[in-house]
Amino acid sequence: MAAASLPAAQPAPLRAVRRFLSSYGLILVLLAMPVAFGIQDLRTEGDLSRLANNLLDGLSNGSVWALVAIGYTLVYGIVELINFAHGEVFMIGSFVAAGFFGTIGLTAATGGAGLVLGLLLTLVLAMLASGVLNTMIERVAYRPLRNAPKLAPLITAVGFSFILQNVGLLWRGGSQQSIIDLVKSQKELFNVFGVSVTNGDALAVCVTIPLVLLMTAFIAKSRLGKAMRATAQDPDAARLMGINVDTTISATFMIGGMLAGAAGLIYALYQTTVWYFQGFTAGLIAFTAAVMGGIGNIRGAVLGGLIIGFIQQLSDNRIGTQWTPAIVFAYLVMIMVFKPSGLLGEETREAG
Amino acid sequence: MSPEQENILEAHGVTKQFGGLTAVNDVSFAIPQGSIVSLIGPNGAGKTTFFNILTGLYKPTLGRVAFSGKNITAGRPDKIMALGVARTFQNIRLFGTMTAIENVMVGQHARMKAGLFGSIFRPPWVRGEEQRVRAKAAETLEYVGLRSGVHDQLATNLSYGDQRRVEIARALASEPRLLLLDEPTAGMNAQESESLTRFMQKLRDDFGLSILLIEHDMRVVMGVSEHVTVLDHGEKISEGEPQAVRSDPQVVEAYLGKQEAERQRAEQEGAV
Amino acid sequence: MPELPRNVRIALTVAVIAFGALLPLFVEGGGGFIDDATLALAYVVMALGLNIIVGFAGLLDLGYVAFFAIGAYTMGYFGSLFHINVNGGEGLHVLVAGPAAELPGIHANFLIIVVLAIVATTVAGMLIGLPTLRLRGDYIAIVTLAFGEIVGRIAINGDEIAGFGTKLTNGRQGITPVDKIDLPFSEPFTALNLRPWYWVAFTMVLIVLFVNFRLRDSRLGRAWIALREDEVAAVSMGVPLVKTKLLAYGTGAAFGGVSGAFLGSYLNTVNADQFQFAFSIFILAMVILGGLGSIWGVVVGAIALSFINNRLIPDVLNDVPERIGLDFDLTELSFGIFGFLLVIMMILRPEGLIPERRRQLELGEGIEDLAKTGDDDDPVYQARVP
């Protein structure tokens, strides 16, 4: 046989290593920091309470990123576009919320029912504002380019991101602005085994979980959700089936924007500062989260958001906040290189 | 003489899986030097996947491919091209914003040497190379029948038939020893198919080329090929001389479905 | 300008060059105009570099600022007081004359620094390019953006990183002063007479233009455009993917490095705050305004945006908001204006002001898209190329 004389394509052990890395490499990379710091804590302090505190703070941070990341993932799932302006939509959500606190007269002294009602009202308003803004961006900047080369809308997205940053800059100036600490976000709510749960943590989780559940249910059950999934699978087939693709895409941007608006409110309450530039970094962090989870996959975006929140908190707490963006971006590059399909990503396009 | 010296290309047990789906399953196959062979099969049979494996675009899950005795399994596409395997695409893939002649010049990339500094400083040998390549491109375009008036038109602006011609010229200009044509007659009428059939024979005679053809038009297949291989669901179900393959009941079944095949068989038996 | 006859083209080119070369003689040597013009020329060099990556090869690079940074830091490292303790405080001097020859720190001749900057940025360009080779177009954009941000972050926080008796960067303080350009057979440059600076920048532009034209009409240029148009067809026609793309990244980056080194010296500072994402977009906007892949277009785009940014917005139009009763500074809006420009250009005139002969915006998609555009015979549309 002639075939027998041909050398093998690749030695088997090398192939096994490759396969292992492509399946578990990302998980190993993600575990590196927590494990290293965990060992360090055990040696210096004897317990893991610091790491556990990082984890908790990371989760509440991460729930904000998760909400923003869902917006990326939904939009990418349906139009295959990195909505670069999404971070700015989140920033505008924060600004609207922060502005509205004053309008309806919420102060640090407002308590109980008044506060809850006020915040709910603000939540709705921030969500609406961001949702409408996102839909408008789609209408103006992406829809005319739907048949253009794929990078054309990405460039307009970058352009819109700058425009919105400037809107933010004019609105609230160039420096970080502190806003009233309505929920006393750093106040400890309760403490379990040395892990301190603050008001801010509780708020982040209490807003995020219902929203995510509501939205997954919406996409799974509602007619519009089904239309979204169909359009994500195959826009032409969906159109033939009588689905209004334009409306569906608008709805997707609306939902993505609303979640970003909610994230903006949480961020404002949790960090008690807002800044016109907050959207840029947040956007990239959330995009990293979406890619990490597997772009197009909602559960993946939530998972990615929580993980990236944790990584970010570890870096903030142990390495220095000024390095955090660089570290997150390094993760982004590594994911893109080694596993662009992400943790939960399937190779196919899908929104649900 | 060992068999691989007579066969310009040999594939042994080639398998390609995508996730759980097997697109090509254990296909062995050979192209004798200087022959025209066809690969046929219903849509989705894995013909183009097989093509992509031969040209290095896909890495086979299992199996080996050898080109004139050299192992090219999972080799880089550009290197396989440089060895002498050129191809066209089913849905014409020209470089739309380049002119016809530039397209054909790109086809000679592997036959050129100018690098970054050569391109910038353009020493005499680079100038000479450019001129040679341009002349060769023009000559090849004439050969495939493209009027010299349209050599400098952008590829997107050419008519469908001319685009097909440019694509073949682009492949030919690299002076390949094996030419892979993926449904070259798609979208052509009977007369055009007929002339393309003659053209393939002329190619073989003029350049001593071997040709592998994916084709749907049975008249073309029967008219031109010395050997036919049939794929269905990624498996080789039949091969041999065109006439023999045509009457193979498995092939008829693959194309027409089981019922129709049985009906035909019954008819034939009835006739006997 | 291929549509013009050859002799008209030559005459035009000579006229443009003569105009550019003689321009400084008719304006004040230390004035604002020549300052703007010099900056504009430095930006032209960068924009032409980015044009190779984005315009020719179709790789959307959103982190071009990294090469500006690396070029500028090369200038800072080898032409300032930055390494003040080197050689026991005596300094190291390589072919420099004038005041720099007496100072501590490393001081190399500007031409040597330019070569070093080219080497450093070419290597950096290829390193950044490597991970993107198999990615789709939009992912390339994000990865290059991330690299640009990482370089920017390292520049800002590099004063925390120390080794070999020196810090990595001076952080936000910046490295200043930086040596003035010192060329053989000429007086050391000064900040008072900007004409020599202008001529250096103008010469850089001419060289870069020459390289751009030569590359465009060459084996390599055709390979870039082929990859941009259809990656699968290009590799099938014998174009090596990795080598060709890396050459695009490397060449494009080198221009950024040259310009970065020049700007380091010209601006007399290497300040970490310069190296932000917005700068990458500023350069990208020049390329898009002029016309992706169109060499003359990019030159025009770069000059136009540079003047808009440095003169029109801060000086001419800055009081417009005030006059119409609004209370803000127009300079604050400059990047919003560029963002707006990107949106408008993409929607209304994606081919740019002076379109490439090919007249089509065609930004490459990754080889993974083979599947999507794949032939319909393929049973599965999700294949990765090895």
Short mmCIF file of N, CA and C in Angstrom, two decimals, chain C residues 139-257:
data_model
loop_
_atom_site.label_atom_id
_atom_site.label_comp_id
_atom_site.label_asym_id
_atom_site.label_seq_id
_atom_site.Cartn_x
_atom_site.Cartn_y
_atom_site.Cartn_z
N TYR C 139 -13.69 40.33 14.93
CA TYR C 139 -12.88 39.91 16.07
C TYR C 139 -11.47 40.48 15.97
N ILE C 140 -10.97 40.60 14.73
CA ILE C 140 -9.66 41.23 14.54
C ILE C 140 -9.70 42.64 15.11
N ALA C 141 -10.79 43.35 14.81
CA ALA C 141 -10.92 44.72 15.30
C ALA C 141 -10.82 44.76 16.82
N ILE C 142 -11.52 43.86 17.48
CA ILE C 142 -11.54 43.90 18.94
C ILE C 142 -10.20 43.48 19.54
N VAL C 143 -9.56 42.47 18.93
CA VAL C 143 -8.28 42.04 19.49
C VAL C 143 -7.23 43.14 19.33
N THR C 144 -7.20 43.79 18.16
CA THR C 144 -6.22 44.86 17.99
C THR C 144 -6.53 46.02 18.94
N LEU C 145 -7.82 46.30 19.12
CA LEU C 145 -8.22 47.34 20.09
C LEU C 145 -7.68 46.98 21.48
N ALA C 146 -7.87 45.71 21.87
CA ALA C 146 -7.43 45.29 23.20
C ALA C 146 -5.92 45.45 23.33
N PHE C 147 -5.19 45.10 22.28
CA PHE C 147 -3.74 45.28 22.33
C PHE C 147 -3.38 46.74 22.47
N GLY C 148 -4.06 47.58 21.71
CA GLY C 148 -3.78 49.01 21.79
C GLY C 148 -4.00 49.53 23.20
N GLU C 149 -5.11 49.07 23.83
CA GLU C 149 -5.41 49.49 25.19
C GLU C 149 -4.37 48.97 26.17
N ILE C 150 -3.92 47.72 25.95
CA ILE C 150 -2.91 47.16 26.85
C ILE C 150 -1.63 47.98 26.77
N VAL C 151 -1.22 48.31 25.55
CA VAL C 151 -0.02 49.13 25.40
C VAL C 151 -0.22 50.48 26.08
N GLY C 152 -1.40 51.07 25.88
CA GLY C 152 -1.69 52.36 26.52
C GLY C 152 -1.63 52.27 28.04
N ARG C 153 -2.21 51.20 28.58
CA ARG C 153 -2.21 51.00 30.04
C ARG C 153 -0.80 50.84 30.57
N ILE C 154 0.01 50.07 29.83
CA ILE C 154 1.39 49.87 30.26
C ILE C 154 2.13 51.20 30.23
N ALA C 155 1.82 52.02 29.22
CA ALA C 155 2.47 53.33 29.16
C ALA C 155 2.09 54.16 30.37
N ILE C 156 0.82 54.16 30.73
CA ILE C 156 0.37 54.99 31.84
C ILE C 156 0.91 54.49 33.18
N ASN C 157 0.89 53.18 33.36
CA ASN C 157 1.28 52.63 34.66
C ASN C 157 2.71 52.11 34.67
N GLY C 158 3.44 52.34 33.58
CA GLY C 158 4.79 51.78 33.47
C GLY C 158 5.75 52.35 34.49
N ASP C 159 5.39 53.49 35.12
CA ASP C 159 6.30 54.01 36.14
C ASP C 159 6.32 53.14 37.39
N GLU C 160 5.38 52.19 37.48
CA GLU C 160 5.40 51.27 38.60
C GLU C 160 6.30 50.07 38.32
N ILE C 161 6.61 49.87 37.06
CA ILE C 161 7.41 48.71 36.69
C ILE C 161 8.85 49.15 36.55
N ALA C 162 9.70 48.50 37.28
CA ALA C 162 11.10 48.89 37.23
C ALA C 162 11.97 47.66 37.03
N GLY C 163 13.13 47.87 36.48
CA GLY C 163 14.08 46.78 36.27
C GLY C 163 15.32 47.34 35.61
N PHE C 164 16.43 46.70 35.79
CA PHE C 164 17.70 47.15 35.21
C PHE C 164 17.97 48.62 35.57
N GLY C 165 17.59 48.99 36.74
CA GLY C 165 17.89 50.34 37.21
C GLY C 165 17.09 51.44 36.55
N THR C 166 15.98 51.08 35.90
CA THR C 166 15.18 52.14 35.27
C THR C 166 13.71 51.76 35.32
N LYS C 167 12.86 52.77 35.21
CA LYS C 167 11.44 52.49 35.12
C LYS C 167 11.09 52.17 33.67
N LEU C 168 9.92 51.55 33.48
CA LEU C 168 9.54 51.21 32.12
C LEU C 168 9.12 52.46 31.35
N THR C 169 8.31 53.29 31.98
CA THR C 169 7.92 54.56 31.37
C THR C 169 7.88 55.61 32.47
N ASN C 170 7.62 56.83 32.08
CA ASN C 170 7.44 57.87 33.08
C ASN C 170 5.97 58.11 33.40
N GLY C 171 5.10 57.20 32.94
CA GLY C 171 3.69 57.35 33.23
C GLY C 171 3.13 58.65 32.70
N ARG C 172 2.23 59.22 33.49
CA ARG C 172 1.53 60.43 33.04
C ARG C 172 2.43 61.65 33.01
N GLN C 173 3.53 61.58 33.77
CA GLN C 173 4.47 62.70 33.75
C GLN C 173 5.07 62.87 32.37
N GLY C 174 5.30 61.77 31.73
CA GLY C 174 5.88 61.83 30.40
C GLY C 174 7.38 61.95 30.44
N ILE C 175 7.99 61.58 29.32
CA ILE C 175 9.43 61.75 29.18
C ILE C 175 9.63 63.09 28.49
N THR C 176 10.26 64.02 29.17
CA THR C 176 10.49 65.33 28.59
C THR C 176 11.67 65.97 29.29
N PRO C 177 12.54 66.70 28.66
CA PRO C 177 12.54 66.98 27.23
C PRO C 177 13.08 65.80 26.42
N VAL C 178 12.80 65.84 25.13
CA VAL C 178 13.31 64.83 24.22
C VAL C 178 14.28 65.53 23.26
N ASP C 179 15.33 64.80 22.87
CA ASP C 179 16.33 65.41 21.97
C ASP C 179 15.68 65.94 20.70
N LYS C 180 16.21 67.05 20.25
CA LYS C 180 15.79 67.56 18.95
C LYS C 180 16.46 66.73 17.87
N ILE C 181 15.82 66.70 16.72
CA ILE C 181 16.42 65.96 15.61
C ILE C 181 17.77 66.55 15.27
N ASP C 182 18.73 65.68 15.04
CA ASP C 182 20.08 66.12 14.73
C ASP C 182 20.55 65.32 13.53
N LEU C 183 20.52 65.95 12.37
CA LEU C 183 20.87 65.23 11.16
C LEU C 183 22.30 65.56 10.75
N PRO C 184 22.96 64.66 10.05
CA PRO C 184 24.29 64.96 9.55
C PRO C 184 24.23 66.20 8.65
N PHE C 185 25.28 66.98 8.65
CA PHE C 185 25.43 68.18 7.80
C PHE C 185 24.33 69.22 8.05
N SER C 186 23.78 69.26 9.24
CA SER C 186 22.82 70.33 9.48
C SER C 186 22.92 70.76 10.93
N GLU C 187 22.49 71.97 11.18
CA GLU C 187 22.43 72.46 12.55
C GLU C 187 21.41 71.64 13.32
N PRO C 188 21.63 71.45 14.62
CA PRO C 188 20.57 70.82 15.41
C PRO C 188 19.28 71.63 15.29
N PHE C 189 18.16 70.94 15.26
CA PHE C 189 16.88 71.63 15.10
C PHE C 189 16.52 72.38 16.38
N THR C 190 15.74 73.42 16.22
CA THR C 190 15.27 74.14 17.41
C THR C 190 13.76 74.28 17.35
N ALA C 191 13.21 74.70 18.48
CA ALA C 191 11.77 74.89 18.53
C ALA C 191 11.37 76.23 17.92
N LEU C 192 12.39 77.06 17.61
CA LEU C 192 12.07 78.40 17.11
C LEU C 192 11.87 78.40 15.60
N ASN C 193 12.68 77.61 14.93
CA ASN C 193 12.53 77.55 13.48
C ASN C 193 11.99 76.18 13.10
N LEU C 194 10.75 76.16 12.66
CA LEU C 194 10.10 74.87 12.42
C LEU C 194 10.30 74.37 10.99
N ARG C 195 10.93 75.20 10.15
CA ARG C 195 11.06 74.76 8.75
C ARG C 195 11.80 73.43 8.60
N PRO C 196 12.95 73.24 9.28
CA PRO C 196 13.63 71.95 9.12
C PRO C 196 12.74 70.77 9.53
N TRP C 197 11.98 70.96 10.59
CA TRP C 197 11.06 69.89 11.02
C TRP C 197 10.09 69.56 9.91
N TYR C 198 9.56 70.62 9.34
CA TYR C 198 8.60 70.43 8.26
C TYR C 198 9.23 69.62 7.13
N TRP C 199 10.48 69.98 6.78
CA TRP C 199 11.10 69.29 5.64
C TRP C 199 11.37 67.83 5.96
N VAL C 200 11.74 67.57 7.21
CA VAL C 200 11.93 66.17 7.58
C VAL C 200 10.61 65.41 7.42
N ALA C 201 9.54 66.00 7.96
CA ALA C 201 8.24 65.34 7.87
C ALA C 201 7.83 65.17 6.40
N PHE C 202 8.11 66.20 5.61
CA PHE C 202 7.74 66.13 4.20
C PHE C 202 8.51 65.02 3.49
N THR C 203 9.80 64.88 3.82
CA THR C 203 10.59 63.81 3.24
C THR C 203 10.03 62.44 3.65
N MET C 204 9.66 62.32 4.93
CA MET C 204 9.06 61.07 5.38
C MET C 204 7.83 60.75 4.55
N VAL C 205 7.00 61.76 4.34
CA VAL C 205 5.77 61.53 3.57
C VAL C 205 6.10 61.05 2.16
N LEU C 206 7.10 61.71 1.54
CA LEU C 206 7.47 61.30 0.18
C LEU C 206 7.93 59.85 0.15
N ILE C 207 8.76 59.49 1.12
CA ILE C 207 9.26 58.11 1.15
C ILE C 207 8.10 57.14 1.34
N VAL C 208 7.24 57.48 2.28
CA VAL C 208 6.13 56.58 2.58
C VAL C 208 5.17 56.47 1.39
N LEU C 209 4.97 57.60 0.71
CA LEU C 209 4.12 57.56 -0.49
C LEU C 209 4.73 56.63 -1.54
N PHE C 210 6.03 56.80 -1.74
CA PHE C 210 6.73 55.97 -2.71
C PHE C 210 6.54 54.49 -2.37
N VAL C 211 6.77 54.16 -1.11
CA VAL C 211 6.63 52.76 -0.68
C VAL C 211 5.19 52.28 -0.90
N ASN C 212 4.22 53.15 -0.57
CA ASN C 212 2.82 52.77 -0.74
C ASN C 212 2.49 52.45 -2.20
N PHE C 213 2.91 53.36 -3.10
CA PHE C 213 2.60 53.13 -4.51
C PHE C 213 3.29 51.88 -5.02
N ARG C 214 4.57 51.74 -4.67
CA ARG C 214 5.30 50.58 -5.13
C ARG C 214 4.64 49.29 -4.65
N LEU C 215 4.26 49.29 -3.37
CA LEU C 215 3.67 48.07 -2.82
C LEU C 215 2.32 47.77 -3.45
N ARG C 216 1.54 48.83 -3.67
CA ARG C 216 0.19 48.60 -4.20
C ARG C 216 0.26 47.88 -5.54
N ASP C 217 1.20 48.31 -6.40
CA ASP C 217 1.28 47.70 -7.72
C ASP C 217 2.37 46.65 -7.77
N SER C 218 2.31 45.72 -6.84
CA SER C 218 3.34 44.69 -6.82
C SER C 218 2.71 43.35 -6.51
N ARG C 219 3.54 42.34 -6.53
CA ARG C 219 3.08 41.00 -6.17
C ARG C 219 2.45 41.03 -4.77
N LEU C 220 3.11 41.73 -3.85
CA LEU C 220 2.62 41.75 -2.48
C LEU C 220 1.29 42.50 -2.38
N GLY C 221 1.23 43.64 -3.07
CA GLY C 221 0.00 44.43 -3.03
C GLY C 221 -1.18 43.65 -3.60
N ARG C 222 -0.94 42.96 -4.69
CA ARG C 222 -2.03 42.14 -5.27
C ARG C 222 -2.45 41.07 -4.29
N ALA C 223 -1.46 40.49 -3.60
CA ALA C 223 -1.79 39.43 -2.63
C ALA C 223 -2.64 40.00 -1.50
N TRP C 224 -2.31 41.22 -1.04
CA TRP C 224 -3.11 41.83 0.03
C TRP C 224 -4.55 42.03 -0.42
N ILE C 225 -4.67 42.60 -1.60
CA ILE C 225 -6.03 42.89 -2.08
C ILE C 225 -6.79 41.58 -2.31
N ALA C 226 -6.09 40.58 -2.81
CA ALA C 226 -6.74 39.29 -3.01
C ALA C 226 -7.24 38.72 -1.68
N LEU C 227 -6.42 38.83 -0.65
CA LEU C 227 -6.85 38.34 0.67
C LEU C 227 -8.04 39.13 1.18
N ARG C 228 -8.01 40.44 0.95
CA ARG C 228 -9.11 41.30 1.39
C ARG C 228 -10.40 40.90 0.68
N GLU C 229 -10.28 40.60 -0.60
CA GLU C 229 -11.47 40.30 -1.39
C GLU C 229 -12.05 38.92 -1.05
N ASP C 230 -11.19 37.92 -0.95
CA ASP C 230 -11.68 36.57 -0.74
C ASP C 230 -10.53 35.71 -0.24
N GLU C 231 -10.55 35.52 1.07
CA GLU C 231 -9.43 34.83 1.68
C GLU C 231 -9.28 33.41 1.16
N VAL C 232 -10.40 32.73 1.01
CA VAL C 232 -10.36 31.33 0.59
C VAL C 232 -9.79 31.22 -0.81
N ALA C 233 -10.29 32.06 -1.71
CA ALA C 233 -9.79 32.01 -3.08
C ALA C 233 -8.32 32.38 -3.11
N ALA C 234 -7.92 33.36 -2.30
CA ALA C 234 -6.53 33.80 -2.32
C ALA C 234 -5.59 32.68 -1.91
N VAL C 235 -5.88 32.03 -0.80
CA VAL C 235 -4.96 30.96 -0.39
C VAL C 235 -4.99 29.82 -1.39
N SER C 236 -6.14 29.59 -2.00
CA SER C 236 -6.22 28.54 -3.01
C SER C 236 -5.43 28.89 -4.26
N MET C 237 -5.17 30.18 -4.45
CA MET C 237 -4.38 30.58 -5.62
C MET C 237 -2.91 30.72 -5.27
N GLY C 238 -2.53 30.28 -4.09
CA GLY C 238 -1.11 30.24 -3.77
C GLY C 238 -0.62 31.40 -2.93
N VAL C 239 -1.51 32.23 -2.39
CA VAL C 239 -1.08 33.33 -1.52
C VAL C 239 -0.95 32.80 -0.09
N PRO C 240 0.24 32.86 0.48
CA PRO C 240 0.39 32.36 1.85
C PRO C 240 -0.26 33.32 2.85
N LEU C 241 -1.23 32.81 3.58
CA LEU C 241 -2.05 33.66 4.45
C LEU C 241 -1.22 34.33 5.55
N VAL C 242 -0.50 33.52 6.29
CA VAL C 242 0.18 34.03 7.48
C VAL C 242 1.22 35.07 7.09
N LYS C 243 2.09 34.70 6.14
CA LYS C 243 3.17 35.59 5.77
C LYS C 243 2.63 36.91 5.20
N THR C 244 1.64 36.79 4.33
CA THR C 244 1.14 38.00 3.67
C THR C 244 0.47 38.93 4.67
N LYS C 245 -0.33 38.37 5.57
CA LYS C 245 -0.99 39.23 6.56
C LYS C 245 0.03 39.85 7.50
N LEU C 246 1.00 39.05 7.93
CA LEU C 246 1.99 39.60 8.86
C LEU C 246 2.80 40.71 8.20
N LEU C 247 3.08 40.58 6.91
CA LEU C 247 3.80 41.65 6.22
C LEU C 247 2.97 42.93 6.21
N ALA C 248 1.66 42.78 6.07
CA ALA C 248 0.79 43.96 6.11
C ALA C 248 0.86 44.61 7.49
N TYR C 249 0.69 43.80 8.52
CA TYR C 249 0.75 44.36 9.88
C TYR C 249 2.10 45.01 10.13
N GLY C 250 3.17 44.30 9.76
CA GLY C 250 4.51 44.79 10.04
C GLY C 250 4.81 46.08 9.31
N THR C 251 4.49 46.13 8.01
CA THR C 251 4.78 47.33 7.22
C THR C 251 3.97 48.51 7.74
N GLY C 252 2.68 48.27 7.94
CA GLY C 252 1.81 49.34 8.41
C GLY C 252 2.28 49.87 9.76
N ALA C 253 2.69 48.96 10.63
CA ALA C 253 3.14 49.35 11.96
C ALA C 253 4.41 50.19 11.87
N ALA C 254 5.30 49.81 10.95
CA ALA C 254 6.58 50.51 10.85
C ALA C 254 6.37 52.00 10.58
N PHE C 255 5.41 52.33 9.72
CA PHE C 255 5.14 53.74 9.44
C PHE C 255 4.68 54.45 10.71
N GLY C 256 3.85 53.77 11.48
CA GLY C 256 3.42 54.35 12.76
C GLY C 256 4.61 54.61 13.66
N GLY C 257 5.57 53.69 13.63
CA GLY C 257 6.75 53.85 14.48
C GLY C 257 7.61 55.03 14.05
#
